[in-house]
């Protein structure tokens, strides 16, 4: 179903239920939560996949919105979340909250952002939460545009002369409630922050935030206020690292380090190392040199997302990249990491990735072993074609409590 973000004219049930729950799905405290960032989650039974309904955590959810990218602290078991436009369409309010492993809200912090802007993903460390906000010098980038909304388009509108800002909020120790958290704003030049790979604090207490960054509007289907948008094939996103001193008075962020120069997005890690220093990152890559026959499959693509033709593994220690190329008529969706049974070593396991075969026009699941990354161990040929999609999660059957 076509559903725009933050546009009540494209609600799943007009003016009543906004969410189509079509962005991400996560497992938490015995339930699957299907997410779209302008709405509360939909709860689902993790065994039967039965939809239970919109879920407000037994009345605890303080915000009208809930990010599609909650983070899970592997040490405390908390789910750390936020919502933007948290008091309704076009409001500058951001609500950040932590939920204990048993579903109790332990921390709720209301913030007022200087601009209203789309905040799709964020970063969490032991002591800080950071929200990359794309905004423009005047007005905001990816900010709700009422005129566009009224005409039924996507709510966000992006202007070109913008800049990327980051909001860092201190995070209290697990179980501590009601603190008044300091908030810091940092700014970077015009750019588009993509998905977060991981974040952690280094020995100096600086925030290390790895994410995708593009100089162009990755959401090319949302043109700027003048109606212009980049040509999709010209958009390049790279995995970069911002290092931020949260106590610094300096507001301008230094240029990030480019960790991996390829055109990439949809970064995933071994989630057991989320919020911690980590070594391995897995993501989608577009490398025309790999030999994808775009001329042949182009007419079948049907537009949509930026295209990625391979899955990559970047090693933060060696700086090396391994690439899995699924075939010349194939494109990939987001990978997910599965730990090897009973192994606790970071990155020891498997990559599962949904692959679109544009020759058969059916979808395939390819399984890679991280010990032998460049070839598939198994291919599951699905009898259907799944649409080009976004995010997903792996849930170990042993973690279910039906
Ligand atoms: Fe996303």
XYZ file of C-alpha atoms and ligand atoms in Angstrom:
403
model
C 0.000 0.000 0.000
C 1.287 3.445 -0.830
C 1.644 5.377 2.384
C 3.550 8.578 2.836
C 5.279 9.524 6.040
C 3.354 12.034 8.105
C 0.543 12.550 5.635
C -2.913 11.918 6.980
C -4.312 11.749 3.465
C -2.448 8.489 2.977
C -3.306 6.965 6.339
C -3.922 3.237 6.384
C -7.384 4.099 7.658
C -7.924 7.707 6.695
C -7.599 10.081 9.673
C -7.888 7.145 12.086
C -4.961 4.771 11.710
C -1.865 6.199 10.160
C 0.457 3.248 10.275
C 0.930 0.760 7.505
C 3.668 -0.724 9.709
C 5.806 -1.173 6.634
C 9.285 0.010 7.574
C 10.824 -2.378 10.078
C 9.928 -5.259 12.336
C 11.649 -6.010 15.648
C 11.176 -8.538 18.435
C 10.837 -7.221 21.964
C 9.469 -8.651 25.201
C 7.547 -11.485 23.575
C 6.080 -9.552 20.665
C 6.913 -8.602 17.154
C 6.565 -4.861 16.660
C 5.903 -3.721 13.099
C 7.027 -0.138 12.742
C 6.514 3.027 10.758
C 8.037 6.137 12.225
C 4.993 8.400 12.150
C 2.877 6.056 14.275
C 2.838 3.742 17.273
C 3.921 0.140 16.626
C 1.636 -2.650 15.581
C 2.037 -5.678 17.845
C 2.105 -9.138 16.291
C 2.305 -12.630 17.665
C 5.841 -13.847 16.893
C 4.727 -17.442 16.300
C 1.455 -17.109 14.416
C 2.194 -13.630 12.973
C -1.333 -12.685 13.970
C -1.811 -8.934 14.177
C -2.843 -7.886 17.664
C -3.268 -4.201 16.910
C -1.744 -0.816 17.589
C 0.387 -1.024 20.693
C 0.956 1.687 23.286
C 2.869 -0.443 25.819
C -0.134 -0.725 28.090
C -0.695 3.001 28.062
C 2.912 3.991 28.700
C 3.797 5.283 25.237
C 4.219 9.028 25.717
C 4.641 9.947 22.068
C 2.333 9.825 19.068
C 5.239 8.473 17.069
C 7.748 5.659 17.436
C 10.929 5.311 15.421
C 11.316 2.469 12.943
C 14.904 2.104 14.214
C 14.823 1.372 17.947
C 18.147 0.255 19.406
C 18.705 -2.642 21.747
C 21.304 -2.341 24.469
C 22.909 -5.799 24.618
C 24.151 -5.194 28.169
C 20.972 -3.911 29.838
C 18.431 -5.476 27.476
C 16.722 -2.100 27.134
C 14.994 -0.940 23.985
C 15.957 2.673 23.382
C 13.571 4.632 21.182
C 12.388 8.037 20.180
C 9.630 9.706 18.241
C 9.839 12.939 16.291
C 6.853 15.189 15.613
C 5.944 13.508 18.829
C 2.995 15.742 19.700
C 1.484 15.673 16.219
C 2.165 16.580 12.606
C 4.573 19.466 12.284
C 5.422 19.745 15.986
C 9.096 20.249 16.884
C 8.838 17.912 19.844
C 11.111 14.909 20.073
C 10.470 12.323 22.731
C 13.221 9.932 23.717
C 12.437 6.931 25.891
C 13.931 3.715 27.209
C 11.980 0.563 27.850
C 13.162 -2.132 30.249
C 13.376 -5.738 28.988
C 10.056 -6.404 30.704
C 8.321 -3.525 28.945
C 8.409 -0.816 31.618
C 9.213 2.718 30.492
C 12.188 3.757 32.608
C 13.141 7.057 31.014
C 11.092 9.610 29.131
C 12.714 12.834 27.978
C 10.895 15.507 26.009
C 13.001 17.738 23.793
C 12.155 20.614 21.529
C 14.189 20.593 18.352
C 15.110 23.935 16.760
C 13.548 22.690 13.549
C 10.924 20.208 12.545
C 12.688 17.621 10.467
C 12.534 13.996 9.581
C 14.748 12.005 11.965
C 14.762 8.530 10.509
C 17.505 6.799 12.483
C 19.646 7.594 15.501
C 22.624 6.385 17.482
C 22.916 5.125 21.041
C 25.982 4.668 23.249
C 26.266 3.839 26.941
C 25.749 7.425 28.040
C 24.451 9.314 25.008
C 21.780 9.327 22.384
C 22.483 11.160 19.149
C 19.949 12.075 16.516
C 21.175 13.161 13.096
C 18.818 15.846 11.833
C 18.901 17.042 8.268
C 17.880 20.698 8.159
C 18.305 23.711 5.950
C 19.550 27.173 6.745
C 16.077 28.577 6.344
C 13.215 26.335 7.245
C 14.259 22.771 7.387
C 15.333 19.875 5.342
C 12.956 16.962 5.223
C 10.516 19.059 7.117
C 6.769 18.786 6.779
C 5.456 20.830 3.930
C 1.802 21.532 4.519
C 1.106 22.474 0.914
C 2.543 19.233 -0.360
C 0.706 17.289 2.272
C -2.586 18.821 1.306
C -2.066 17.699 -2.234
C -1.513 14.178 -1.119
C 2.240 13.956 -1.613
C 4.865 12.941 0.841
C 5.054 15.299 3.763
C 8.805 15.936 3.864
C 10.263 18.498 1.511
C 13.967 19.022 1.176
C 15.793 22.221 0.352
C 19.266 22.221 -1.104
C 21.052 24.805 1.005
C 20.821 22.814 4.162
C 23.101 21.303 6.655
C 23.184 18.217 8.776
C 22.861 18.669 12.488
C 23.266 16.231 15.290
C 21.502 16.313 18.596
C 23.253 14.556 21.466
C 21.358 13.827 24.646
C 22.885 12.253 27.718
C 21.480 8.888 28.651
C 21.113 7.986 32.320
C 22.281 4.674 33.769
C 19.786 1.878 33.345
C 16.925 2.141 35.803
C 17.488 5.795 36.709
C 14.441 7.872 35.910
C 13.490 11.489 35.685
C 16.865 13.088 35.053
C 17.004 16.385 33.234
C 19.338 15.564 30.448
C 21.611 18.138 28.850
C 21.189 18.447 25.108
C 23.910 19.552 22.705
C 23.614 20.561 19.080
C 26.358 20.019 16.554
C 26.375 21.031 12.931
C 27.850 19.746 9.754
C 27.695 20.945 6.180
C 24.814 20.149 3.863
C 24.443 16.418 3.660
C 22.011 13.588 4.112
C 22.531 11.283 7.087
C 21.527 7.741 6.292
C 21.248 4.651 8.428
C 23.379 4.137 11.498
C 25.772 1.198 11.500
C 26.776 1.459 15.163
C 27.924 3.933 17.786
C 29.990 3.773 20.953
C 32.155 5.861 23.261
C 35.924 5.774 22.908
C 38.410 5.945 25.784
C 38.225 9.751 25.839
C 34.463 9.646 26.202
C 33.949 10.870 22.653
C 31.026 9.583 20.659
C 32.006 7.485 17.674
C 29.095 7.324 15.261
C 29.303 5.270 12.066
C 26.612 5.907 9.497
C 25.896 6.405 5.835
C 26.337 9.948 4.542
C 25.472 11.391 1.162
C 25.947 14.861 -0.257
C 22.680 14.499 -2.152
C 19.126 13.844 -1.169
C 18.876 10.067 -0.962
C 15.091 10.401 -0.810
C 15.017 11.629 -4.381
C 11.304 10.966 -4.588
C 10.842 13.933 -2.264
C 11.999 16.916 -4.317
C 13.118 20.147 -2.680
C 10.969 23.236 -2.334
C 11.889 24.245 -5.895
C 10.809 20.859 -7.216
C 14.264 19.578 -8.040
C 15.703 16.245 -7.024
C 18.930 14.446 -7.852
C 19.055 11.871 -10.595
C 18.967 8.573 -8.639
C 22.088 7.073 -10.204
C 24.087 10.164 -9.167
C 23.467 9.594 -5.466
C 26.411 8.158 -3.578
C 26.322 7.259 0.085
C 29.427 6.207 1.999
C 30.060 4.643 5.385
C 31.636 7.401 7.472
C 32.668 7.941 11.080
C 31.931 11.072 13.070
C 33.867 11.442 16.321
C 32.188 13.970 18.602
C 33.269 15.357 21.949
C 29.903 15.832 23.636
C 31.406 18.320 26.114
C 32.959 20.496 23.431
C 31.882 24.107 23.020
C 32.713 23.833 19.343
C 29.498 23.370 17.434
C 30.885 22.681 13.962
C 31.640 19.033 13.373
C 34.869 18.112 11.658
C 34.772 16.238 8.407
C 34.040 12.588 9.111
C 36.467 9.810 8.328
C 35.383 7.763 5.337
C 35.560 4.171 6.534
C 34.572 2.571 3.237
C 34.584 4.408 -0.073
C 32.011 2.303 -1.890
C 28.455 3.443 -2.597
C 26.671 1.764 0.261
C 23.708 1.761 2.629
C 21.640 -0.467 4.928
C 24.410 -1.154 7.415
C 24.057 -4.034 9.835
C 26.293 -5.431 12.537
C 26.431 -8.332 14.929
C 23.770 -6.838 17.189
C 25.374 -8.341 20.281
C 27.969 -5.563 19.840
C 25.547 -2.678 19.446
C 26.610 0.412 21.461
C 30.088 -1.144 21.866
C 33.366 -0.885 19.966
C 32.965 -3.310 17.110
C 34.820 -4.770 14.185
C 32.457 -6.056 11.516
C 29.934 -4.204 9.398
C 27.739 -5.671 6.652
C 25.865 -3.632 4.075
C 24.502 -3.216 0.585
C 26.913 -2.018 -2.062
C 26.477 -0.680 -5.584
C 29.534 -1.363 -7.704
C 28.851 -1.172 -11.462
C 32.201 -2.892 -12.079
C 30.801 -6.148 -10.698
C 28.930 -6.674 -13.926
C 25.243 -6.232 -13.240
C 23.433 -6.215 -16.568
C 21.457 -3.057 -15.917
C 20.578 -2.704 -19.590
C 18.875 -6.081 -19.501
C 17.076 -5.734 -16.201
C 16.509 -1.981 -16.241
C 13.049 -2.126 -17.823
C 11.930 -4.534 -15.102
C 13.093 -2.542 -12.090
C 10.077 -0.303 -11.798
C 11.886 2.623 -10.143
C 12.008 3.082 -6.420
C 14.944 2.829 -4.102
C 18.591 3.346 -4.898
C 19.869 0.093 -6.311
C 22.452 -2.175 -4.722
C 23.978 -5.156 -6.478
C 26.148 -6.753 -3.807
C 26.537 -7.365 -0.089
C 29.777 -6.271 1.521
C 31.618 -6.981 4.741
C 33.884 -4.227 6.048
C 36.456 -5.067 8.696
C 37.159 -2.062 10.929
C 40.443 -3.592 12.101
C 42.040 -4.510 8.791
C 40.218 -1.904 6.689
C 39.489 -4.622 4.139
C 36.208 -5.269 2.343
C 34.826 -8.579 1.120
C 32.060 -8.622 -1.473
C 29.358 -11.122 -2.298
C 27.960 -10.629 -5.794
C 24.763 -12.632 -6.254
C 24.630 -12.533 -10.055
C 24.306 -10.224 -13.021
C 20.501 -10.071 -13.037
C 20.192 -9.757 -9.270
C 19.877 -6.868 -6.837
C 19.997 -7.120 -3.081
C 17.926 -5.902 -0.175
C 19.161 -5.294 3.372
C 21.240 -8.105 4.895
C 20.857 -9.386 8.419
C 23.484 -11.068 10.595
C 22.736 -14.379 12.325
C 25.137 -15.508 15.053
C 26.503 -19.030 14.690
C 24.889 -21.302 17.245
C 26.696 -21.127 20.585
C 29.440 -18.862 19.234
C 30.065 -15.598 21.074
C 32.728 -14.275 18.703
C 31.717 -11.050 16.989
C 30.840 -11.642 13.360
C 31.005 -15.431 13.560
C 27.849 -16.563 11.842
C 25.815 -16.039 8.724
C 24.397 -13.320 6.544
C 20.869 -13.749 5.264
C 19.867 -11.469 2.435
C 16.806 -11.148 0.281
C 17.782 -11.029 -3.379
C 15.633 -9.918 -6.289
C 16.194 -11.969 -9.418
C 15.065 -9.822 -12.357
C 15.344 -12.683 -14.824
C 12.925 -15.028 -13.051
C 11.109 -12.077 -11.440
C 11.068 -13.994 -8.180
C 12.791 -13.404 -4.865
C 15.529 -15.506 -3.341
C 17.069 -15.792 0.112
C 20.849 -16.158 -0.032
C 22.723 -17.463 2.986
C 26.399 -16.596 3.425
C 28.835 -17.922 5.990
C 30.965 -15.077 7.351
C 33.959 -17.442 7.346
C 33.578 -17.761 3.554
C 31.821 -14.536 2.690
C 32.121 -14.288 -1.060
C 29.980 -17.261 -2.064
C 26.540 -18.391 -1.002
C 26.178 -21.510 1.118
C 22.523 -21.829 0.195
C 19.919 -20.163 -1.974
C 16.270 -20.481 -1.126
C 14.204 -19.822 -4.245
C 10.920 -18.295 -3.227
C 7.872 -18.990 -5.379
C 6.860 -15.341 -5.226
C 8.223 -11.937 -5.997
C 8.525 -9.762 -2.917
C 8.570 -6.044 -3.412
C 11.774 -4.123 -2.961
C 11.779 -3.699 0.786
C 13.626 -2.216 3.684
C 14.525 -3.577 7.056
C 14.063 -6.756 9.029
C 15.299 -8.725 11.989
C 16.468 -12.224 12.788
C 14.868 -13.800 15.825
C 16.443 -16.928 17.251
C 13.744 -19.450 18.080
C 15.342 -19.959 21.480
C 14.589 -16.323 22.321
C 10.868 -16.628 21.763
C 8.552 -16.910 24.719
C 5.195 -17.724 23.293
Fe 15.376 2.898 7.725
